[in-house]
Short mmCIF file of N, CA, C and O in Angstrom, two decimals:
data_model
loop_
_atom_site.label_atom_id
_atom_site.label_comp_id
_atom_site.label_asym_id
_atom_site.label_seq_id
_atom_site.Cartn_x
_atom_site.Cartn_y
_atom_site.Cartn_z
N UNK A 1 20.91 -93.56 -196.84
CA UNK A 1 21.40 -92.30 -197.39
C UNK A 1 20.30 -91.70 -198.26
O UNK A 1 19.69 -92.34 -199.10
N UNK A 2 20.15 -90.70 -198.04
CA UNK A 2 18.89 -89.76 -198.67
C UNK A 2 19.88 -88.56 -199.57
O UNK A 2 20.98 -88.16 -199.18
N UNK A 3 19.32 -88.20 -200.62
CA UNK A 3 19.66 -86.93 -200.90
C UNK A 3 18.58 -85.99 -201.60
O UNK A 3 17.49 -86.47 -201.92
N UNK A 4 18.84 -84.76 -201.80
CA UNK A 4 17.81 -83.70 -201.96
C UNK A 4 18.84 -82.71 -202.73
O UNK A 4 19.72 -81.97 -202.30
N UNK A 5 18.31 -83.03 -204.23
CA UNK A 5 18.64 -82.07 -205.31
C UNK A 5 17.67 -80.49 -205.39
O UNK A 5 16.45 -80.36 -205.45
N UNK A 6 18.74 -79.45 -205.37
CA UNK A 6 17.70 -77.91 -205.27
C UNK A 6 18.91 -77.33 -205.93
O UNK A 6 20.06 -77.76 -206.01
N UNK A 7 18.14 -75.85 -206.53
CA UNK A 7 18.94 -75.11 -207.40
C UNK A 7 18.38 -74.42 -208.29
O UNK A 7 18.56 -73.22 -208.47
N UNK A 8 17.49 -75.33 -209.08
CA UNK A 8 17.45 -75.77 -210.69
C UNK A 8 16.57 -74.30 -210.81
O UNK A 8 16.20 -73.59 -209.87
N UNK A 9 16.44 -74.17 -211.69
CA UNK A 9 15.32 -72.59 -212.46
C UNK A 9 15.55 -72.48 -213.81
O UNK A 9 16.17 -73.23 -214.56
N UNK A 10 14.91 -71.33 -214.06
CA UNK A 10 15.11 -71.03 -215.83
C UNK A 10 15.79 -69.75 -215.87
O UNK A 10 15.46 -68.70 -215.33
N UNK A 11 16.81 -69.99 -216.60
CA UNK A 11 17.63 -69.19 -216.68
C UNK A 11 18.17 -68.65 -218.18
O UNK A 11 18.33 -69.55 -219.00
N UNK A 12 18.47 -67.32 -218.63
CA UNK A 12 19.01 -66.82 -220.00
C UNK A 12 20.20 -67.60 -220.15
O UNK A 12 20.73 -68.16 -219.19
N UNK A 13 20.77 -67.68 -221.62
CA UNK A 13 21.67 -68.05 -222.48
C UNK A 13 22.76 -67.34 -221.43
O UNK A 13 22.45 -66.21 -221.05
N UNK A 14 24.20 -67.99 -220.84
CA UNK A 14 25.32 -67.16 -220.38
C UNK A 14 25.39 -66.77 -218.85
O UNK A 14 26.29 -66.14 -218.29
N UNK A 15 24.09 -67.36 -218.24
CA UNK A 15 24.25 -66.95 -217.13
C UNK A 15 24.46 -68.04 -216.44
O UNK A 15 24.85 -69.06 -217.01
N UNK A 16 24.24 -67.99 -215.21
CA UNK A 16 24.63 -68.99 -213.70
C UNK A 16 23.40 -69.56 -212.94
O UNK A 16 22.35 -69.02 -212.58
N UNK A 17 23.96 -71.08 -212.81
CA UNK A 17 23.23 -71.19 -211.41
C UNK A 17 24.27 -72.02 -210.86
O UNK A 17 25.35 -72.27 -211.38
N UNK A 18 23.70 -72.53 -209.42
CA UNK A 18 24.66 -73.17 -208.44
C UNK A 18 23.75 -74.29 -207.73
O UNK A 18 23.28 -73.96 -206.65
N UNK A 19 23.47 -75.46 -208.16
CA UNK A 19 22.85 -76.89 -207.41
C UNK A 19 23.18 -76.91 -206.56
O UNK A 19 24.21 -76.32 -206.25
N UNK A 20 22.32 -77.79 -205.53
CA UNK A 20 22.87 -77.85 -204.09
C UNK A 20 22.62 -79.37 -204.26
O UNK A 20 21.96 -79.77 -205.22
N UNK A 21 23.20 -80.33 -203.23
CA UNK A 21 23.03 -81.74 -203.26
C UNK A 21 23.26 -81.90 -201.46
O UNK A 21 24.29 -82.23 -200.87
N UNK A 22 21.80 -81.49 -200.84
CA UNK A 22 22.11 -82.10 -199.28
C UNK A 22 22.17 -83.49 -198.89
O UNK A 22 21.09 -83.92 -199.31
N UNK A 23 22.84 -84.59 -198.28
CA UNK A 23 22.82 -85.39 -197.97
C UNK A 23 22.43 -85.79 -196.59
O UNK A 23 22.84 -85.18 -195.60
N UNK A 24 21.76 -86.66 -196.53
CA UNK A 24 21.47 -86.93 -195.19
C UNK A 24 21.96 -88.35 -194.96
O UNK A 24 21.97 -89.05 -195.98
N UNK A 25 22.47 -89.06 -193.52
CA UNK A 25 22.75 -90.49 -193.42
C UNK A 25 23.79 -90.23 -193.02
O UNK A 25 24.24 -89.09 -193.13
N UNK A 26 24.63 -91.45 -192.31
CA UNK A 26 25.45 -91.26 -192.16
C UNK A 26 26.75 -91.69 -193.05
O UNK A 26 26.71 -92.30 -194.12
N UNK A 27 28.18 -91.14 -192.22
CA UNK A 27 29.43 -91.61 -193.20
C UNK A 27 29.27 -90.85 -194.51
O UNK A 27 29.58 -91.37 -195.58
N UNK A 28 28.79 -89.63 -194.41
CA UNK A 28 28.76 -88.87 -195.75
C UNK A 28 30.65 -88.49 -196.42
O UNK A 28 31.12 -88.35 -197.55
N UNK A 29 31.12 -88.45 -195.32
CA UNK A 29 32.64 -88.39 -196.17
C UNK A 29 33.13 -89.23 -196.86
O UNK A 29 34.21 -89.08 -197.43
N UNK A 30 32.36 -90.32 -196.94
CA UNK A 30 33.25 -91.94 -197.37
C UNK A 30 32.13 -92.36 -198.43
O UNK A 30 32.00 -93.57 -198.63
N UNK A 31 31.38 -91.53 -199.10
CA UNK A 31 30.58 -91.48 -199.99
C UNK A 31 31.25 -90.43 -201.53
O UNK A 31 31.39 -89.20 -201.47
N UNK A 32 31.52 -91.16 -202.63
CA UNK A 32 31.61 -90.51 -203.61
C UNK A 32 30.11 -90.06 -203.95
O UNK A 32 29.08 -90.70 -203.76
N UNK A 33 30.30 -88.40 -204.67
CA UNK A 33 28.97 -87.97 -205.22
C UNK A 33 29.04 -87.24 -206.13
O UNK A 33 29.70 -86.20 -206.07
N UNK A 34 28.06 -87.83 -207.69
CA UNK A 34 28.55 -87.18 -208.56
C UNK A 34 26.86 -86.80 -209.64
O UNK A 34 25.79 -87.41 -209.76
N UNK A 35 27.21 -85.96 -210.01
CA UNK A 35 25.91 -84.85 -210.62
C UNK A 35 25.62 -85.64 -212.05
O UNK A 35 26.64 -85.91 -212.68
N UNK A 36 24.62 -85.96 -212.51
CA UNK A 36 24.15 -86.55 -214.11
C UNK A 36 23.33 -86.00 -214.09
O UNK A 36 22.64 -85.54 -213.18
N UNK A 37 23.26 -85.98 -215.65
CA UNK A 37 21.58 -84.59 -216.10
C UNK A 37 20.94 -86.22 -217.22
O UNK A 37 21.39 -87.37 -217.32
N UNK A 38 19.91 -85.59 -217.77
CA UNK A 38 18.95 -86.33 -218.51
C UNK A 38 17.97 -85.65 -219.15
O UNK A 38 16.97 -85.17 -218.62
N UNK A 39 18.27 -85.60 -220.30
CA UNK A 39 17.26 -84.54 -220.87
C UNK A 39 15.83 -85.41 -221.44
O UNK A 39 16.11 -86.61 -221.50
N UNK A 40 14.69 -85.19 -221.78
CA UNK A 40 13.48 -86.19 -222.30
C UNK A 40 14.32 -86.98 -223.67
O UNK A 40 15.34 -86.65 -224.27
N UNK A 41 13.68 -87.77 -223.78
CA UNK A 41 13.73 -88.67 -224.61
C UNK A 41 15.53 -89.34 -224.92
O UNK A 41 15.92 -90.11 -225.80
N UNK A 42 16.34 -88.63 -223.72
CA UNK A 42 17.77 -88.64 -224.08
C UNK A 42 18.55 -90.14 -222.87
O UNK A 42 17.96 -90.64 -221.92
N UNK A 43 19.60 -90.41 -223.24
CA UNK A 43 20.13 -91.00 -221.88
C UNK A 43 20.66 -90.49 -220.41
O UNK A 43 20.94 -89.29 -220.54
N UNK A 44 20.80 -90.73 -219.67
CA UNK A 44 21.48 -90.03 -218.37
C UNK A 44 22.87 -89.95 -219.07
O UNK A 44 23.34 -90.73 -219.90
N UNK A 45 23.48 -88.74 -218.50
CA UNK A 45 24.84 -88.06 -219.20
C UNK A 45 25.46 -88.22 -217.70
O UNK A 45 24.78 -88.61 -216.75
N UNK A 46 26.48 -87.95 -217.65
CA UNK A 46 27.53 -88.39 -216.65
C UNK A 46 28.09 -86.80 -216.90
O UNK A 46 28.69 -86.44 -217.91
N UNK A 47 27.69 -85.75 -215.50
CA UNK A 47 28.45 -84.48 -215.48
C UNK A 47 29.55 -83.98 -214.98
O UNK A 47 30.29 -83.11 -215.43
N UNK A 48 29.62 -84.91 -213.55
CA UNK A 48 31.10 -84.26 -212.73
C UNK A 48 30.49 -85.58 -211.63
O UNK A 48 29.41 -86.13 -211.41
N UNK A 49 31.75 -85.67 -211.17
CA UNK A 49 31.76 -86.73 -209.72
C UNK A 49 32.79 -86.25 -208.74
O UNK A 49 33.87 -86.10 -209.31
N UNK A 50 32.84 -85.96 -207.50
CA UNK A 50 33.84 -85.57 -206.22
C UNK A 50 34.01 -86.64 -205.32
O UNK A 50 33.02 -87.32 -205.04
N UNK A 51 35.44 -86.97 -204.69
CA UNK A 51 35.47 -88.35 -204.09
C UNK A 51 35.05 -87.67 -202.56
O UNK A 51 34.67 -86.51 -202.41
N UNK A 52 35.19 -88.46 -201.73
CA UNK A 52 34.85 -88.28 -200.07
C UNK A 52 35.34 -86.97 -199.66
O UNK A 52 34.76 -86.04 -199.11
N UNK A 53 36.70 -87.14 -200.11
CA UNK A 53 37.53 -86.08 -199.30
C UNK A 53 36.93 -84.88 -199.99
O UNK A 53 36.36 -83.97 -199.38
N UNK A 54 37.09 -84.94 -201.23
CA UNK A 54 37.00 -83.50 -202.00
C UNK A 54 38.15 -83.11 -203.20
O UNK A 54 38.24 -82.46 -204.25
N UNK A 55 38.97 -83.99 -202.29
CA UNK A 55 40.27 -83.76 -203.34
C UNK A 55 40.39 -84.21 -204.42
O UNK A 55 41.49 -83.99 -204.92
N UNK A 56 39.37 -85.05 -205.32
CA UNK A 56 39.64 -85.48 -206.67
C UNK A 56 37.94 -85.06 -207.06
O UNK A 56 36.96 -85.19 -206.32
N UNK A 57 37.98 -84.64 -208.19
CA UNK A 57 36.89 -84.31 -209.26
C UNK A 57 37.29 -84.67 -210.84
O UNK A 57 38.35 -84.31 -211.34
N UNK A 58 36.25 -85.43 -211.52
CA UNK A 58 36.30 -85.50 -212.67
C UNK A 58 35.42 -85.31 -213.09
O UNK A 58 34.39 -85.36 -212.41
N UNK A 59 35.38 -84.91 -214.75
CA UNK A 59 33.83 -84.29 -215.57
C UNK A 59 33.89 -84.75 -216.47
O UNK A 59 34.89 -85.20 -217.04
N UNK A 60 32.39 -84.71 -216.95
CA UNK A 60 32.33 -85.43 -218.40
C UNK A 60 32.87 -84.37 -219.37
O UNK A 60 33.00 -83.18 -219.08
N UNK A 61 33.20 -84.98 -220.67
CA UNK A 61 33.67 -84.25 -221.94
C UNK A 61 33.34 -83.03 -222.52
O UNK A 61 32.33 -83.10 -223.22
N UNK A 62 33.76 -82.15 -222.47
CA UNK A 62 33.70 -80.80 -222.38
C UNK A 62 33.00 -80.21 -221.71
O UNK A 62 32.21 -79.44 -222.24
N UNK A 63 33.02 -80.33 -220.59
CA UNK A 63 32.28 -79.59 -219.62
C UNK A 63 33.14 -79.14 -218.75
O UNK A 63 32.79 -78.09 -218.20
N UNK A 64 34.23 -79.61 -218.41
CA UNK A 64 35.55 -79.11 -217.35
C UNK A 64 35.34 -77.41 -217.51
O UNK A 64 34.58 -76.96 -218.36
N UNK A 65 35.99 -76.68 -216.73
CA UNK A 65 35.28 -75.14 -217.17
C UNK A 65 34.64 -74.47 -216.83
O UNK A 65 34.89 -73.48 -216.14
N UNK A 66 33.02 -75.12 -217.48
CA UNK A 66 32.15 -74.33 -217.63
C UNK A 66 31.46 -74.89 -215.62
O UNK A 66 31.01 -74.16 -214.73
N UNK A 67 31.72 -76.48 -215.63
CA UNK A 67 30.86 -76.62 -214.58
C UNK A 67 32.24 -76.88 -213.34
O UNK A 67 33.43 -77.13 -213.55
N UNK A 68 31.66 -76.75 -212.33
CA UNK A 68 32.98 -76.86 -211.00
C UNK A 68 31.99 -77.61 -209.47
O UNK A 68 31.09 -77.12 -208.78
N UNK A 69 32.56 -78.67 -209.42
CA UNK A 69 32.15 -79.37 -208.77
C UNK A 69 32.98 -79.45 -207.29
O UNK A 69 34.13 -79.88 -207.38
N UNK A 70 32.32 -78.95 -205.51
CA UNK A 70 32.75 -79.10 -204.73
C UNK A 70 31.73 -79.73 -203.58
O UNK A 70 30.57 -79.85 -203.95
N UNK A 71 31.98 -80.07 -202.47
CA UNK A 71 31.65 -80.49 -201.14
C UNK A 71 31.94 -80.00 -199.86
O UNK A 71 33.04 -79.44 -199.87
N UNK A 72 31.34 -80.00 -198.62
CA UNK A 72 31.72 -79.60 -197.76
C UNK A 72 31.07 -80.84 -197.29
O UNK A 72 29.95 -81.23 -197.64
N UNK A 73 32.14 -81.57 -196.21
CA UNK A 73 31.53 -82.70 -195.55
C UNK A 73 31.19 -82.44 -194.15
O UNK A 73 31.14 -83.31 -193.28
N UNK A 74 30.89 -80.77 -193.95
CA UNK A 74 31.10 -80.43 -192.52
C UNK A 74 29.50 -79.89 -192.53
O UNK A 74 28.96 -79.43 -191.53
N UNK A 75 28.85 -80.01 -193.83
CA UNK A 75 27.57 -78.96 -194.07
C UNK A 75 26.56 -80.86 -194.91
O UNK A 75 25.38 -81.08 -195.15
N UNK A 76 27.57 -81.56 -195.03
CA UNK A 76 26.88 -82.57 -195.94
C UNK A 76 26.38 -82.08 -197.01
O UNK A 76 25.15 -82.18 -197.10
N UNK A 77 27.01 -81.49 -198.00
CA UNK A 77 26.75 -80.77 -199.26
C UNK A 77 27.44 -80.92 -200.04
O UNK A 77 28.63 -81.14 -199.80
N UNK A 78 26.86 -80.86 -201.49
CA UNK A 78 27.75 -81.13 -202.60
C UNK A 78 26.80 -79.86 -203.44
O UNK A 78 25.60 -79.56 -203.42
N UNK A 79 27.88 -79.37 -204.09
CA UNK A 79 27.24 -78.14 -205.01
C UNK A 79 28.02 -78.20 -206.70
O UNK A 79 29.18 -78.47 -207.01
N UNK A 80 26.73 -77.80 -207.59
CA UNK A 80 27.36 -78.18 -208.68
C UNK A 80 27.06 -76.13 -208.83
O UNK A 80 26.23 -75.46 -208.23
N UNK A 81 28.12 -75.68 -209.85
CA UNK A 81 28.35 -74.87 -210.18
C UNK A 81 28.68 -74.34 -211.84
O UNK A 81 29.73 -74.32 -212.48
N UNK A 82 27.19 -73.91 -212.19
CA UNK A 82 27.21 -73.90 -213.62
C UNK A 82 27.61 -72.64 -214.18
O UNK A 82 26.69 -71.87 -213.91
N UNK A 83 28.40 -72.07 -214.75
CA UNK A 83 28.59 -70.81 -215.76
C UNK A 83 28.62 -71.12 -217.05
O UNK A 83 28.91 -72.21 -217.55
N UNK A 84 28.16 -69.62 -217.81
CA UNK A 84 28.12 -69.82 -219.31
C UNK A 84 26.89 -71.20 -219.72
O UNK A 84 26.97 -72.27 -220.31
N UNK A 85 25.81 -70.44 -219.05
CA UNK A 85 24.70 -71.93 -219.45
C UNK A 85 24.38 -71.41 -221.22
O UNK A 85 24.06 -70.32 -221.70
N UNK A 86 24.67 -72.85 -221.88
CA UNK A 86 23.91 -72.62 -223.41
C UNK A 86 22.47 -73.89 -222.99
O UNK A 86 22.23 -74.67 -222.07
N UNK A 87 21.85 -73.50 -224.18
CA UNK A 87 20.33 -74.02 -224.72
C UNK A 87 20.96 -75.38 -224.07
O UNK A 87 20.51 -75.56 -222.94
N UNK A 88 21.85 -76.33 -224.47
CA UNK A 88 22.10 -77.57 -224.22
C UNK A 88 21.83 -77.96 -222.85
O UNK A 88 21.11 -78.91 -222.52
N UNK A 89 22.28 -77.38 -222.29
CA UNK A 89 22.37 -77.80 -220.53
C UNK A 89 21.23 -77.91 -220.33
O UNK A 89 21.01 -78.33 -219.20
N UNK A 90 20.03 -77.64 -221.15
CA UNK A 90 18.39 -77.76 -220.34
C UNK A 90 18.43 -79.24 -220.11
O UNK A 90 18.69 -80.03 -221.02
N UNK A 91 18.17 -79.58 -218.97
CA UNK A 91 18.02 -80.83 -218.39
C UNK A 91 17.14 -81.04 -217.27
O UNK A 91 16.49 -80.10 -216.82
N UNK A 92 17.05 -82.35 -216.71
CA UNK A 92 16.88 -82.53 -214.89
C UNK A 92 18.44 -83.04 -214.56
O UNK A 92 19.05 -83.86 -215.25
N UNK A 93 18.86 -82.49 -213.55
CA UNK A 93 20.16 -82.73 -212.91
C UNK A 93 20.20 -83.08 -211.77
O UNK A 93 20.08 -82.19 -210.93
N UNK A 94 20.42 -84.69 -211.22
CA UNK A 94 20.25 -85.82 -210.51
C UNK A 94 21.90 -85.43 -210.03
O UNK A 94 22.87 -84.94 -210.61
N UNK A 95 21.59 -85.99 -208.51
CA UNK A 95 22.64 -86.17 -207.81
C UNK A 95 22.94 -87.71 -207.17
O UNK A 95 21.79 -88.01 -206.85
N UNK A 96 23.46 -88.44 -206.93
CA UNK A 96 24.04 -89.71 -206.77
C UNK A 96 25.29 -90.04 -205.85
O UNK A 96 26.41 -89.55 -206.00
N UNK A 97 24.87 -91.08 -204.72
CA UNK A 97 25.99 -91.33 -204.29
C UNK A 97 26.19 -92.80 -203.91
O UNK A 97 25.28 -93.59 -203.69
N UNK A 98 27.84 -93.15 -203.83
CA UNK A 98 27.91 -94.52 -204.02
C UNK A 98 29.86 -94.68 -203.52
O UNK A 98 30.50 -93.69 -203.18
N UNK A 99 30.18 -95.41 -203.55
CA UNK A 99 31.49 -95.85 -202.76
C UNK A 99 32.37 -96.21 -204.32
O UNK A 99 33.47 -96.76 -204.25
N UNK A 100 31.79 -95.87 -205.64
CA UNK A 100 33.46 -96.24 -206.49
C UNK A 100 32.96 -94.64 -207.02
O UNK A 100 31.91 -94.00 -207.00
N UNK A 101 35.01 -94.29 -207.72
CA UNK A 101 34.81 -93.08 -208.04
C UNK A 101 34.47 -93.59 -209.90
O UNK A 101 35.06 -94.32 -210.70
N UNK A 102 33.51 -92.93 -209.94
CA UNK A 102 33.37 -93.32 -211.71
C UNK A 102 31.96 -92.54 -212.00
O UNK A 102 31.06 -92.16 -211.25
N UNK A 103 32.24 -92.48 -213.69
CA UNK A 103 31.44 -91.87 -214.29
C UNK A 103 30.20 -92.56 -215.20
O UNK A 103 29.62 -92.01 -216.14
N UNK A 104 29.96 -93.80 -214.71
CA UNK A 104 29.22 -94.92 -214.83
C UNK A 104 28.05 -94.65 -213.84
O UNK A 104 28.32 -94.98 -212.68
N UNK A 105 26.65 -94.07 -214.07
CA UNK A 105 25.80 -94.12 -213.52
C UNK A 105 25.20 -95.03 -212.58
O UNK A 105 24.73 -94.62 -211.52
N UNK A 106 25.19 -96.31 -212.94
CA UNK A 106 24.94 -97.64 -212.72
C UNK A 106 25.86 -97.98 -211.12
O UNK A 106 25.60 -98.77 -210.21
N UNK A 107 27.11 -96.91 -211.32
CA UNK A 107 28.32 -97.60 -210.27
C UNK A 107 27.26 -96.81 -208.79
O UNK A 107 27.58 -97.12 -207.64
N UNK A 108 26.13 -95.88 -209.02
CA UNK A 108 25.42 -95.30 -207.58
C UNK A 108 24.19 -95.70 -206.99
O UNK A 108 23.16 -95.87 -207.64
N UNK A 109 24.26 -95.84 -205.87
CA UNK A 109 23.08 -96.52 -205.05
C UNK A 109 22.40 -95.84 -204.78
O UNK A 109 21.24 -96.21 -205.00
N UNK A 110 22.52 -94.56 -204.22
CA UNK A 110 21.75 -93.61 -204.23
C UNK A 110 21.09 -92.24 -204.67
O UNK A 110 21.94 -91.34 -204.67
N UNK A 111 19.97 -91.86 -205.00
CA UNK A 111 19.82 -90.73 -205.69
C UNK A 111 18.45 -89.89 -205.60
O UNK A 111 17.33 -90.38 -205.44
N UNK A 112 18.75 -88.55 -205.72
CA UNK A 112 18.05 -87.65 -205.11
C UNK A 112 16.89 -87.29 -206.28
O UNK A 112 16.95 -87.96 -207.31
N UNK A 113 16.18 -86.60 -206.19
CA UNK A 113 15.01 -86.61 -207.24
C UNK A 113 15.00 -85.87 -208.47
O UNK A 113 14.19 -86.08 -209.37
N UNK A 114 15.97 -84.93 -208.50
CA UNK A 114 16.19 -84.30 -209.53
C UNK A 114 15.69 -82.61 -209.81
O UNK A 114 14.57 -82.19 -209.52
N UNK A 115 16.52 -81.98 -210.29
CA UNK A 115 16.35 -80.92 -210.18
C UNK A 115 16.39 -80.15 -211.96
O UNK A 115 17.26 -80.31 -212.82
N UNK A 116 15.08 -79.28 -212.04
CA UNK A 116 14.92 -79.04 -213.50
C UNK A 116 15.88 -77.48 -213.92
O UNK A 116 15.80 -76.44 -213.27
N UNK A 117 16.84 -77.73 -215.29
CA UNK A 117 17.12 -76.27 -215.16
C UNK A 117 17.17 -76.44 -216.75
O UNK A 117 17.55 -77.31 -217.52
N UNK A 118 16.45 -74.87 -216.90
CA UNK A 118 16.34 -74.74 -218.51
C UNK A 118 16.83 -73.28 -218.32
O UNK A 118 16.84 -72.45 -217.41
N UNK A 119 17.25 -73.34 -219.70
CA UNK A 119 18.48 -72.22 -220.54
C UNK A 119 17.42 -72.08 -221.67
O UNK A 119 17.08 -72.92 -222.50
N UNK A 120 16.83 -70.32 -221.44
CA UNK A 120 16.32 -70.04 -222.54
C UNK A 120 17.38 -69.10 -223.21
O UNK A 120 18.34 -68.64 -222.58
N UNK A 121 17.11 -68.84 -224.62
CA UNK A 121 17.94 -68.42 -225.78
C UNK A 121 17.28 -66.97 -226.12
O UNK A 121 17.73 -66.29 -227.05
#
């Protein structure tokens, strides 16, 4: 399983972007995949995770909202969907996939290279 994080740019205080997470390999439906950022000198943060189907999403702590996490298993895509970006969100935002649903970094085997997005003020 391969994946390929794209999206990322620099963007003003309040505005949008939309990550893409292509997957390649097979059995991509039976793969949970879930988005973590990492800012320098910081830990990997746990952002949103989507199960196989699509039908369950969970996010890390206060972020429900602002970010919206979906898939199409017909395109092998997972897209993260950011509004209302503040200064905080400047990160690299890693995509990950792995067979438990959780917000435990550690629980994914696979992961894509990362994608940079900064929020200027």
């Amino acid at each position: 399983v391969q994946l390929q994080a794209s999206g990322g740019g620099l963007v003003q205080v309040g505005g949008s972007l939309r990550l893409s997470c292509a997957v390649s390999g097979e059995a991509f439906s039976t793969y949970v995949v879930g988005w973590f950022r990492q800012a320098p000198g910081k830990e990997r943060d746990f952002v949103a995770t989507v199960t196989g189907t699509g039908a369950g999403t969970y996010y890390g702590d206060s972020l429900k909202g602002r970010f919206t996490i979906s898939r199409d298993n017909a395109k092998n895509t997972v897209w993260l969907q950011i509004n209302s970006l503040k200064p905080e969100d400047t990160s690299v935002y890693y995509c990950a996939a792995g067979k438990k649903y959780s917000s435990d970094w550690r629980q994914y085997d696979y992961w894509g290279q990362g994608t940079q997005v900064t929020v200027s003020s």
